[in-house]
Amino acid sequence: MNLSFVLRLAWRDWRGGELGLLVIALMVAVGTVTAVSLFVDRLHQALIDESSDFLAADRYIGSGQAIPDDFRNAALARGLDISDTMLFPSMVFVGDDKNQLVSVKAVDGGYPLRGTLKTADVPFTPGSPTTDLPAAGEVWLDSRLFPALGVSLGDTIEVGFAALRVGRVLTQEPDRGGSMYDLGPRLLMRMADVPATQVVQPGSRISYRLLLRGEDSQLEALKDELPLEPNFWWRGIRESSPSIGSALDRAESFLLLGGLLGVLLAGVAVALSAHRYARRHYDHVGILKTLGATPNQILIGYLMLLFAIGTVAVSLGLIIGGLLHLAIVAILQSLIPMALPMPSARPWLLGAATGFICSLAFALPPLIHLRNISPMRVIRRDIGAAPPSQIISYGAAAAGSLGLLIWYSGSLRLTAYTLIGTLGVMLLFGVLATLLLRGGRVIGMQAGSGWRLALAGLQRRRRENTAQIMIFGLAIMLLLILFLLRTSLLDEWRNQVPESAPNHFILNISPADVASIDSMIAGVSDQKGGLYPMIRGRVIEANGVAAEEWEKRVRPQGGDGPRLRSGRNLTWAADPPEDNRIVDGEWWSADETRALVSLEDDYARDLGLSVGDTLTFDIAGEIVEVEISNLRHLDWESMRPNFFIIFSPSVLEDFPATYMTSFFLEPDKKQFLNDLLAKHPTITVIEVDAIIAQLRSIIARVSQAVELILSLVVASGCLVLIASIQASRDARMSEHALIRALGGTRKLIAGSLAAEFAVLGLFAGIVAVVGAEVTVAILQSQVFELKMNAHPWLWLVGPFGGAGLILLVGMLGTRSLISSPPIIVLRGLN
Amino acid sequence: MDRVVIKTADVDKIVPTAEGELTILDAIDLEINAGEAIAIVGASGSGKTTLLGILAGLDLPTSGTVVLGGAELTALNEEERAIVRGQQVGFVFQTFQLLGSLTALENVMLPGELRGEASAADDARELLTKVGLGARMGHYPRQLSGGEQQRVAIARAFASRPKVLFADEPTGNLDTVTGAKVIDLLFDLNAEFETTLVLVTHDDRIAARCQRIVEIDAGRIIS
Ligand SMILES: Nc1ncnc2c1ncn2[C@@H]1O[C@H](COP(=O)(O)OP(=O)(O)OP(=O)(O)O)[C@@H](O)[C@H]1O
Ligand SMILES: [Mg+2]
């Protein structure tokens, strides 16, 4: 068989509608994968870019010491852009009477490397983006500083020994917040002016940063090259803002998973239509063989055919994918107002490879099998159509899926979970579907005629129907999984930053001020967090062993982790804080008199401490020995006061403590902080509103992306349903043609078809719910690190939704079966 | 060329069934000469179709040898038997066996195309005209009547210029009048192309038109 003959055969098949579904399935596989991955690729880059804004850089190197020039030179040698910043607290003075503690940020040309500054001429207005920086001798001030210092634009203020002019109102900076050094309102100035202030002295508390921007690979290479430990730390968005980092990680996992499932679904659609194509070609091949076609000619012929349609489908699929993704981008431009960077080549490659791998893994096995069709089939129909080797079919499909999954996700773990899950679920599905069909017969005995016909049909084609339930079930299950994961991700994210979560913390409240501050806060906010006493202290012994010695024992090599000896904020409480979960031991009762302590579980684990151990503290010069009574798990991502160490009340009650609290403040009431600080100059206010706002915006976008991918995968799921119904059309067609020829009315046929689809859908739904619950529980706990939960409503929605969906798709797909006159149906059988 | 085109020696066909082994053909010895027209008759289930399949190299006997046009089919593998079929054998079946997705012309072109002949289309047109379907070349099988479909099948059978033409109840699905026309056509073409004809039939009148009648009963040749 030469290529032109094969192409002629292919063309004739296409003309007859035989190849249509296979080509379409392949095309949709390629199109979906291309569109999803193009979109994910661009969105991913955009999210990374946008979250880089929160660092004002792609990465930075931070330290309490000045960054050495070697580091800068190494970065420049790698073609990276750099910019230096310094952050330190300082008092500023205006005249003799006004002064204020501010957080100074000194910046260099180029700052910010990512994101933008916003400035205004009038305090407490939103301001507009600028690419300028303060000129030499100029400072830009936070709105709040204008009333606090009583200055306006053009006035002069003193920072250390330098007199600097107030140039603009600074309303937004990309990398605001995050650092414990960064307390107080902002003053932005030029690095060149820092020496004149003379505030940088040996021992000053200064946070140095070298901002970096450039190629990921170069950045990673630089990280490996520099001698960072132990005095310099390397930070990306993931390290510097764990909440954003984890939101991004989870979103990425979700998008990948969505893409994976999309690929799998498309693969199933390809396999189904290839099997149908092959089955419809058994006679074809038999005839060709009687005409002298040899098995090898058949094999080579169908290989060429597959390659030819593969090429066509891939080309068309890439075009469709590209257009589809442009459409998505266009629709979303309003929803996701960010500039999407150009896509890389990967999505295109991925799309093309998906097409060819799908052809090979899913479509090839049934076609190879055609080689073995006996020519005797032509005179004796029952022969020579042994089903294709299951081992080869499933083996190839499994190998193909595996390859695609690994390449697509780049994650062995996610791939393994998906595959094991799918296989397990398929097994379970097979058993369940068989049982359900068997049960159906018993019920069918008592049913009306349409139902009886349907159930008889279901029984007769039990094997096909089991397979179909499995496929429907799989498709519905995958959709449910994505939907559930999406819901729990969104919930989790929403909980992480509730609408009116406290966005300001107040520390160092003296007991005498508690009442007054309380009432001041009540005047501006009705959202106030709990009041916690706080006292500094540090551990000096663990189980009678000196702290330093103990640390060496548990961490002989040194390394990461909290230090036992460090001074820490201690608190005491009668009840466990909200959101904290006791994971070991028990919380004390309100009247507990023993000296007990509760530790955060990671902290305890890192230091090799467990319930029953004793710790000796030095608190304000007094030595206190306590026993560890319980370990708590707490959510560091929540923006709430969190403590490593909590004592039982009796231990610390008599120590002089200060208090901390938190509250929610609307953005337009920020001036309240001035009043508060004016009245209580000794307190410290930590503003986390900027971080929370950033977190919200990232999460909002990530959520939209998640929703989008879900809807794309839903589209491939529907394709599988259609392909599967098409694949079963032939069997149904001959049966129903016969029934009509025997006098069955159109209504009877329609009724029985509807009943059949509804039952299939119902069973598939039941099967899908079981699979989805199990898989989601595993994914939640293993991959997304979310809380597991059951979904009782699913047990209703799954089966009935499944019945409705399959009924709809099925009736649409077989409409022509019912509406055409029986003679056409009979003739079409040949 | 050998005078004998088909020769079988002691051909048995035994198939395993749920109730044990079933002997379908039992010690068949048969010689068919070139140019001969031979009818295989017998009761339903007597093994006619099975024998035809084995003679044509579509199937292998359980034991015994079959030689077709000088090639020992029983010593060849499926690949080689297919080549022999392509070169020596044509078929006409009771159920026509046209490819539904191909037009009449394309169906008849198939054998030539399979052999890579450039003249496949012209030869096919000529044959279709011969069988009286010159005006229906672009029609699909489902647009043709049973008799017309069978004429297309006959044209296709002769398109491969076979030495031997096998026909399994070619009129079984046709009414008497149409059947007679199809049989006339078959015998005419057979004479024109000097083909050997092996015909399975239930119809005594058709059988009578052949030079020789072989009757089978329960897998054995009885006359
Ligand atoms: N693969 C097989 N397995 C079991 N039995 C078979 C097989 N092939 C043929 N038979 C049986 O062998 C017998 C002969 O079959 P065959 O088709 O050759 O008969 P026939 O003479 O062509 O009958 P008809 O005139 O009805 O077409 C039948 O009883 C048939 O059921
Ligand atoms: Mg027969």
Short mmCIF file of N, CA, C and O and ligand atoms in Angstrom, two decimals, chain A residues 380 382-383, chain B residues 15-17 22 24 42-51 169 202, ligand 1:
data_model
loop_
_atom_site.label_atom_id
_atom_site.label_comp_id
_atom_site.label_asym_id
_atom_site.label_seq_id
_atom_site.Cartn_x
_atom_site.Cartn_y
_atom_site.Cartn_z
N ARG A 380 -18.17 -15.63 7.34
CA ARG A 380 -18.76 -16.06 8.61
C ARG A 380 -18.52 -14.96 9.61
O ARG A 380 -17.44 -14.79 10.14
N ASP A 382 -19.20 -14.24 12.62
CA ASP A 382 -18.85 -14.36 14.03
C ASP A 382 -17.36 -14.56 14.26
O ASP A 382 -16.88 -14.44 15.36
N ILE A 383 -16.64 -14.82 13.19
CA ILE A 383 -15.23 -15.13 13.40
C ILE A 383 -14.34 -13.91 13.27
O ILE A 383 -14.69 -12.93 12.65
N VAL B 15 -13.38 -28.36 14.61
CA VAL B 15 -13.34 -27.19 15.50
C VAL B 15 -13.73 -27.62 16.90
O VAL B 15 -14.57 -28.51 17.07
N PRO B 16 -13.11 -27.02 17.87
CA PRO B 16 -13.48 -27.32 19.26
C PRO B 16 -14.79 -26.59 19.59
O PRO B 16 -14.99 -25.45 19.19
N THR B 17 -15.69 -27.25 20.26
CA THR B 17 -16.90 -26.57 20.74
C THR B 17 -17.08 -26.93 22.20
O THR B 17 -16.31 -27.72 22.75
N LEU B 22 -15.88 -30.92 16.93
CA LEU B 22 -16.90 -31.06 15.90
C LEU B 22 -16.18 -31.17 14.55
O LEU B 22 -15.39 -30.30 14.19
N ILE B 24 -16.25 -30.77 10.85
CA ILE B 24 -17.07 -30.08 9.86
C ILE B 24 -16.76 -30.63 8.47
O ILE B 24 -17.66 -30.83 7.66
N GLY B 42 -25.41 -29.11 -1.24
CA GLY B 42 -25.57 -29.89 -0.02
C GLY B 42 -26.53 -29.18 0.92
O GLY B 42 -26.83 -27.99 0.74
N ALA B 43 -26.96 -29.94 1.93
CA ALA B 43 -27.92 -29.37 2.88
C ALA B 43 -27.27 -28.25 3.68
O ALA B 43 -26.05 -28.13 3.73
N SER B 44 -28.12 -27.46 4.27
CA SER B 44 -27.62 -26.39 5.12
C SER B 44 -26.82 -26.99 6.27
O SER B 44 -27.24 -27.98 6.86
N GLY B 45 -25.67 -26.44 6.54
CA GLY B 45 -24.85 -26.93 7.63
C GLY B 45 -23.97 -28.09 7.25
O GLY B 45 -23.29 -28.68 8.08
N SER B 46 -23.96 -28.44 5.96
CA SER B 46 -23.19 -29.61 5.56
C SER B 46 -21.70 -29.29 5.43
O SER B 46 -20.87 -30.20 5.34
N GLY B 47 -21.32 -28.02 5.39
CA GLY B 47 -19.89 -27.67 5.35
C GLY B 47 -19.45 -27.01 4.08
O GLY B 47 -18.24 -26.87 3.82
N LYS B 48 -20.38 -26.54 3.24
CA LYS B 48 -20.03 -25.96 1.93
C LYS B 48 -19.18 -24.69 2.09
O LYS B 48 -18.12 -24.55 1.49
N THR B 49 -19.68 -23.78 2.91
CA THR B 49 -18.98 -22.50 3.10
C THR B 49 -17.59 -22.74 3.67
O THR B 49 -16.60 -22.13 3.25
N THR B 50 -17.53 -23.66 4.63
CA THR B 50 -16.24 -23.98 5.24
C THR B 50 -15.26 -24.47 4.18
O THR B 50 -14.11 -24.02 4.12
N LEU B 51 -15.73 -25.35 3.32
CA LEU B 51 -14.87 -25.88 2.28
C LEU B 51 -14.40 -24.76 1.34
O LEU B 51 -13.22 -24.66 1.00
N GLU B 169 -23.19 -18.85 -2.66
CA GLU B 169 -24.60 -18.51 -2.79
C GLU B 169 -24.80 -17.07 -3.26
O GLU B 169 -25.41 -16.27 -2.56
N HIS B 202 -27.73 -23.54 -3.45
CA HIS B 202 -28.82 -24.43 -3.07
C HIS B 202 -29.73 -24.70 -4.28
O HIS B 202 -30.63 -25.51 -4.20
N1 LIG C 1 -15.92 -21.91 13.86
C1 LIG C 1 -16.93 -22.80 14.01
N2 LIG C 1 -17.22 -23.22 15.25
C2 LIG C 1 -18.24 -24.11 15.44
N3 LIG C 1 -18.97 -24.59 14.48
C3 LIG C 1 -18.72 -24.20 13.21
C4 LIG C 1 -17.68 -23.28 12.91
N4 LIG C 1 -17.67 -23.06 11.61
C5 LIG C 1 -18.67 -23.83 11.10
N5 LIG C 1 -19.28 -24.49 12.07
C6 LIG C 1 -20.38 -25.45 11.88
O1 LIG C 1 -20.04 -26.31 10.83
C7 LIG C 1 -21.15 -26.63 10.10
C8 LIG C 1 -20.94 -26.32 8.61
O2 LIG C 1 -20.96 -24.92 8.42
P1 LIG C 1 -21.00 -24.24 6.97
O3 LIG C 1 -21.19 -22.80 7.17
O4 LIG C 1 -19.81 -24.68 6.24
O5 LIG C 1 -22.31 -24.90 6.36
P2 LIG C 1 -22.99 -24.58 4.96
O6 LIG C 1 -22.98 -25.88 4.27
O7 LIG C 1 -22.32 -23.44 4.32
O8 LIG C 1 -24.45 -24.21 5.43
P3 LIG C 1 -25.44 -23.14 4.73
O9 LIG C 1 -25.96 -23.83 3.51
O10 LIG C 1 -26.50 -23.01 5.75
O11 LIG C 1 -24.69 -21.93 4.48
C9 LIG C 1 -22.33 -25.88 10.66
O12 LIG C 1 -23.04 -26.75 11.48
C10 LIG C 1 -21.67 -24.78 11.46
O13 LIG C 1 -22.45 -24.45 12.55
#
